[in-house]
Coordinates of C-alpha atoms and ligand atoms in Angstrom, one line a residue:
M1 CA 64.6 -46.1 0.2
P2 CA 64.8 -46.5 4.0
H3 CA 65.3 -43.3 5.8
S4 CA 68.5 -44.5 7.4
A5 CA 70.2 -44.7 4.0
T6 CA 70.5 -40.9 4.0
R7 CA 72.1 -40.6 7.4
P8 CA 75.8 -40.1 7.7
E9 CA 77.8 -43.3 8.5
P10 CA 79.2 -43.5 12.0
A11 CA 82.6 -43.9 10.3
E12 CA 82.3 -40.3 9.2
R13 CA 82.8 -39.2 12.7
V14 CA 85.2 -36.3 13.0
Q15 CA 88.6 -37.2 14.4
V16 CA 90.9 -34.3 13.8
P17 CA 94.6 -35.0 14.1
A18 CA 96.1 -32.8 16.9
H19 CA 99.5 -32.4 15.1
V20 CA 99.9 -32.4 11.4
A21 CA 103.3 -32.2 9.8
I22 CA 103.7 -31.4 6.1
I23 CA 106.6 -32.0 3.6
M24 CA 105.8 -29.1 1.2
D25 CA 107.0 -30.4 -2.1
G26 CA 106.5 -29.5 -5.8
N27 CA 107.3 -25.7 -5.9
G28 CA 109.9 -26.2 -8.6
R29 CA 107.6 -28.4 -10.8
W30 CA 104.7 -25.9 -10.3
A31 CA 107.0 -23.2 -11.7
R32 CA 108.4 -25.2 -14.5
A33 CA 105.0 -26.2 -15.7
R34 CA 104.3 -22.5 -16.2
G35 CA 107.7 -21.6 -17.7
L36 CA 108.6 -19.6 -14.6
P37 CA 111.8 -19.6 -12.5
R38 CA 111.8 -21.9 -9.5
I39 CA 111.7 -19.1 -7.1
E40 CA 108.2 -18.2 -8.4
G41 CA 107.1 -21.6 -7.2
H42 CA 108.6 -20.9 -3.8
R43 CA 106.9 -17.5 -3.7
R44 CA 103.6 -19.1 -4.4
G45 CA 104.5 -21.7 -1.8
V46 CA 104.7 -19.0 0.8
E47 CA 101.1 -18.0 -0.1
T48 CA 100.1 -21.6 0.5
V49 CA 101.8 -21.6 3.9
R50 CA 99.5 -18.7 4.8
T51 CA 96.4 -20.5 3.5
V52 CA 97.2 -23.8 5.1
T53 CA 98.1 -22.2 8.5
N54 CA 94.6 -20.6 8.6
A55 CA 92.9 -23.7 7.3
A56 CA 94.6 -25.8 9.9
R57 CA 93.2 -23.6 12.7
E58 CA 89.8 -23.6 11.1
L59 CA 89.8 -27.4 11.0
G60 CA 90.7 -27.6 14.7
I61 CA 94.3 -28.8 14.1
R62 CA 96.3 -27.4 17.1
M63 CA 99.8 -27.9 15.8
L64 CA 101.2 -27.7 12.4
T65 CA 104.8 -28.5 11.5
L66 CA 106.1 -27.4 8.1
Y67 CA 109.4 -28.7 6.5
A68 CA 110.6 -25.4 5.1
F69 CA 114.3 -26.0 4.7
S70 CA 116.3 -29.2 5.2
V71 CA 119.9 -29.6 6.0
E72 CA 120.3 -31.0 2.5
N73 CA 118.7 -27.9 0.9
W74 CA 122.0 -25.9 1.4
Q75 CA 123.3 -27.8 -1.6
R76 CA 120.8 -26.2 -4.0
P77 CA 122.1 -23.4 -6.3
K78 CA 123.3 -20.4 -4.3
D79 CA 120.7 -18.0 -5.8
E80 CA 117.8 -20.4 -4.8
V81 CA 119.1 -20.8 -1.3
G82 CA 119.5 -17.0 -1.0
A83 CA 116.0 -16.5 -2.4
L84 CA 114.5 -19.0 0.1
M85 CA 116.2 -17.2 3.0
G86 CA 114.9 -13.9 1.7
L87 CA 111.4 -15.3 1.5
L88 CA 111.6 -16.7 5.0
E89 CA 112.7 -13.3 6.4
F90 CA 109.9 -11.5 4.4
Y91 CA 107.3 -14.0 5.7
L92 CA 108.4 -13.6 9.3
K93 CA 108.2 -9.8 9.1
K94 CA 104.8 -9.9 7.5
E95 CA 103.2 -12.6 9.6
L96 CA 104.1 -11.4 13.1
Q97 CA 100.9 -9.3 13.4
T98 CA 98.8 -12.2 12.1
F99 CA 100.4 -14.6 14.6
V100 CA 99.6 -12.2 17.5
Q101 CA 96.1 -11.5 16.2
D102 CA 95.3 -15.2 15.7
R103 CA 97.1 -16.2 18.9
V104 CA 99.5 -18.6 17.2
R105 CA 102.8 -19.6 18.9
L106 CA 105.8 -19.9 16.6
R107 CA 108.5 -22.6 17.3
T108 CA 111.3 -24.0 15.2
I109 CA 113.1 -27.2 15.0
G110 CA 116.5 -27.7 13.4
R111 CA 120.0 -26.0 13.6
I112 CA 118.8 -22.5 13.7
D113 CA 122.2 -21.0 14.7
D114 CA 123.5 -21.7 11.1
L115 CA 120.8 -19.6 9.4
P116 CA 121.6 -16.1 8.2
A117 CA 121.7 -13.5 11.0
G118 CA 118.6 -11.6 9.7
V119 CA 116.5 -14.7 9.6
Q120 CA 117.6 -15.7 13.1
K121 CA 116.8 -12.2 14.4
H122 CA 113.2 -12.3 13.1
L123 CA 112.7 -15.9 14.3
R124 CA 113.8 -15.1 17.8
H125 CA 111.7 -11.9 17.9
T126 CA 108.6 -13.7 16.6
I127 CA 109.1 -16.7 19.0
A128 CA 109.4 -14.3 22.0
E129 CA 106.4 -12.3 20.9
T130 CA 104.2 -15.4 20.5
A131 CA 105.5 -17.5 23.4
Q132 CA 102.5 -16.9 25.6
F133 CA 100.0 -18.5 23.2
T134 CA 98.9 -22.0 23.9
D135 CA 96.0 -22.9 21.5
Y136 CA 97.8 -23.1 18.2
T137 CA 101.4 -23.8 17.4
L138 CA 103.2 -23.4 14.1
V139 CA 106.5 -25.2 14.0
L140 CA 108.9 -24.4 11.2
A141 CA 111.5 -27.0 10.4
L142 CA 114.5 -25.0 9.3
N143 CA 117.9 -26.4 8.6
Y144 CA 116.3 -29.6 9.9
G145 CA 117.2 -33.2 9.3
S146 CA 116.5 -36.2 11.5
R147 CA 120.0 -37.6 11.3
T148 CA 121.7 -34.4 12.4
E149 CA 119.0 -34.0 15.1
V150 CA 119.9 -37.5 16.5
V151 CA 123.6 -36.7 16.3
D152 CA 123.0 -33.4 18.2
A153 CA 120.8 -35.2 20.7
A154 CA 123.4 -37.9 21.4
H155 CA 126.1 -35.3 21.8
A156 CA 124.0 -33.3 24.2
Y157 CA 123.1 -36.4 26.2
A158 CA 126.7 -37.5 26.4
A159 CA 127.7 -34.0 27.6
A160 CA 125.0 -34.1 30.2
V161 CA 126.2 -37.6 31.4
A162 CA 129.8 -36.3 31.6
A163 CA 128.6 -33.3 33.6
G164 CA 126.7 -35.6 36.0
Q165 CA 123.3 -34.2 34.9
A166 CA 122.0 -37.4 33.3
K167 CA 122.3 -41.1 34.1
L168 CA 124.2 -43.3 31.6
N169 CA 122.0 -46.3 32.3
D170 CA 118.6 -44.5 32.0
R171 CA 118.1 -45.7 28.4
S172 CA 114.5 -44.6 28.2
W173 CA 112.9 -42.9 25.2
S174 CA 111.3 -40.3 27.4
T175 CA 114.7 -39.2 28.7
F176 CA 116.5 -39.3 25.3
S177 CA 113.7 -37.5 23.4
R178 CA 114.3 -34.5 25.7
Y179 CA 117.5 -33.9 23.8
L180 CA 115.8 -33.7 20.4
S181 CA 114.9 -30.4 18.9
T182 CA 111.2 -31.4 19.2
D183 CA 111.5 -31.4 23.1
G184 CA 108.1 -30.4 24.5
L185 CA 106.2 -31.0 21.3
P186 CA 103.8 -33.9 20.8
D187 CA 104.6 -36.4 18.1
P188 CA 102.9 -35.8 14.7
D189 CA 99.6 -37.8 14.2
L190 CA 99.6 -37.2 10.5
I191 CA 102.4 -36.5 8.0
I192 CA 101.4 -35.3 4.6
R193 CA 103.7 -35.1 1.6
T194 CA 102.6 -33.2 -1.5
S195 CA 103.7 -33.6 -5.2
G196 CA 103.3 -37.3 -5.5
E197 CA 106.6 -38.2 -3.9
T198 CA 106.4 -41.0 -1.4
R199 CA 109.4 -40.5 0.8
L200 CA 110.0 -39.0 4.3
S201 CA 113.4 -37.4 3.2
N202 CA 114.9 -37.2 6.7
F203 CA 111.8 -35.6 8.3
L204 CA 110.7 -36.4 11.8
L205 CA 111.9 -40.0 11.4
L206 CA 111.7 -40.8 15.1
Q207 CA 108.8 -38.6 16.1
G208 CA 106.8 -40.0 13.2
A209 CA 107.2 -43.6 14.3
Y210 CA 103.4 -44.0 14.7
A211 CA 102.2 -41.2 12.4
E212 CA 99.7 -41.9 9.7
L213 CA 101.2 -41.0 6.3
V214 CA 99.2 -39.4 3.5
F215 CA 100.7 -38.7 0.0
T216 CA 98.9 -36.5 -2.4
P217 CA 99.8 -35.7 -6.0
V218 CA 98.9 -32.0 -5.5
L219 CA 101.9 -29.7 -5.9
W220 CA 102.4 -27.5 -2.8
P221 CA 101.5 -24.2 -4.5
D222 CA 98.1 -25.7 -5.4
F223 CA 97.4 -27.3 -2.0
T224 CA 94.2 -26.0 -0.5
K225 CA 92.1 -26.2 2.6
A226 CA 90.0 -28.9 0.9
D227 CA 93.2 -31.0 0.3
L228 CA 94.0 -30.6 4.0
A229 CA 90.5 -31.6 5.0
D230 CA 90.7 -34.6 2.6
A231 CA 94.0 -35.8 4.3
C232 CA 92.3 -35.4 7.7
A233 CA 89.4 -37.4 6.5
E234 CA 91.8 -40.1 5.3
Y235 CA 93.5 -40.0 8.8
A236 CA 90.1 -40.4 10.5
R237 CA 89.4 -43.6 8.5
R238 CA 92.7 -45.2 9.7
E239 CA 93.0 -47.4 12.8
R240 CA 96.1 -46.5 14.9
R241 CA 97.2 -49.6 16.7
Y242 CA 100.6 -48.7 18.2
G243 CA 101.7 -52.4 17.9
L244 CA 98.5 -53.7 19.5
T245 CA 95.7 -55.8 17.9
S246 CA 92.6 -54.3 16.3
E247 CA 90.5 -55.8 19.1
Q248 CA 92.7 -54.2 21.7
V249 CA 92.4 -50.6 20.3
K250 CA 88.7 -50.7 19.3
P251 CA 86.4 -48.9 21.7
A252 CA 84.2 -51.4 23.6
S253 CA 80.9 -51.7 21.8
P254 CA 77.8 -50.7 24.0
A255 CA 76.2 -53.7 25.7
T256 CA 73.2 -55.0 23.7
P257 CA 69.9 -54.8 25.7
Ligands
FPP1 C1 110.2 -28.3 -2.1 O1 109.9 -28.0 -3.4 C2 110.1 -27.1 -1.3 C3 111.2 -26.5 -0.6 C4 112.5 -27.1 -0.6 C5 111.1 -25.3 0.1 C6 109.8 -25.0 0.8 C7 109.7 -23.6 1.0 C8 108.5 -22.8 0.9 C9 107.2 -23.4 0.7 C10 108.6 -21.4 1.1 C11 109.3 -20.9 2.3 C12 108.6 -21.3 3.6 C13 108.2 -20.5 4.5 C14 107.7 -21.1 5.8 C15 108.2 -19.0 4.4 P1 110.9 -28.2 -4.5 O2 111.6 -26.9 -4.8 O3 111.8 -29.4 -4.1 O4 110.0 -28.7 -5.7 P2 110.4 -29.7 -6.9 O5 110.6 -31.0 -6.3 O6 109.1 -29.6 -7.8 O7 111.6 -29.1 -7.6

């Protein structure tokens, strides 16, 4: 066998997505498969949040956005919503030290003002305590949905125009996007959804316009660092063209001698 056959292919070059967003799905099915209440699935899901936040840092992913609670999730049974809010508060209390130690900045997207007061208090505290960190950012999407986000942005933009602070005829994405709750955050490069579902479910619909999508059958409580690495490897194999041709985006090949 020629020696070169054992060398890694150039296609295996490491190209880590800077911003990964995840639709964490399958907690309920994970619990049902074990004859456990749904909330046990969510509890295990919180463990996976910890694992994956660490794994992302170790893999060199600088920003991670997690879809933790959608605007539609309020319609779930009252005890499940209450349990999810309780878990969120518990998680924030417990993780603050780790965020500070690992220099992870916390941010949120979504209508935070409608969350229970206790959750809001811990969110604001954690955000303030981690605001100075710049290397890694964890973004929690809470009471988030793209459609409400667009409605809120249009409302805020209209108010700014009425107040003479924005120009009606600007009509640029760079201006409009400043009114979205993701203002200041880069668009996601990769969106992963677990549990075999292949939908975006109102998650980062505008920001994900050019994101690569990876769907995995793994249920969120079972999702591991290896699964995240696999999704990143799949991302690295994709060619991102942003509406251009393959020839336009390919790096120029070195001149042959
Ligand atoms: C979807 O699974 C998951 C959710 C709606 C909630 C996600 C929440 C967590 C992982 C825990 C809280 C998060 C943090 C950041 C502390 P599902 O319940 O829809 O699963 P199913 O489709 O199998 O029923």
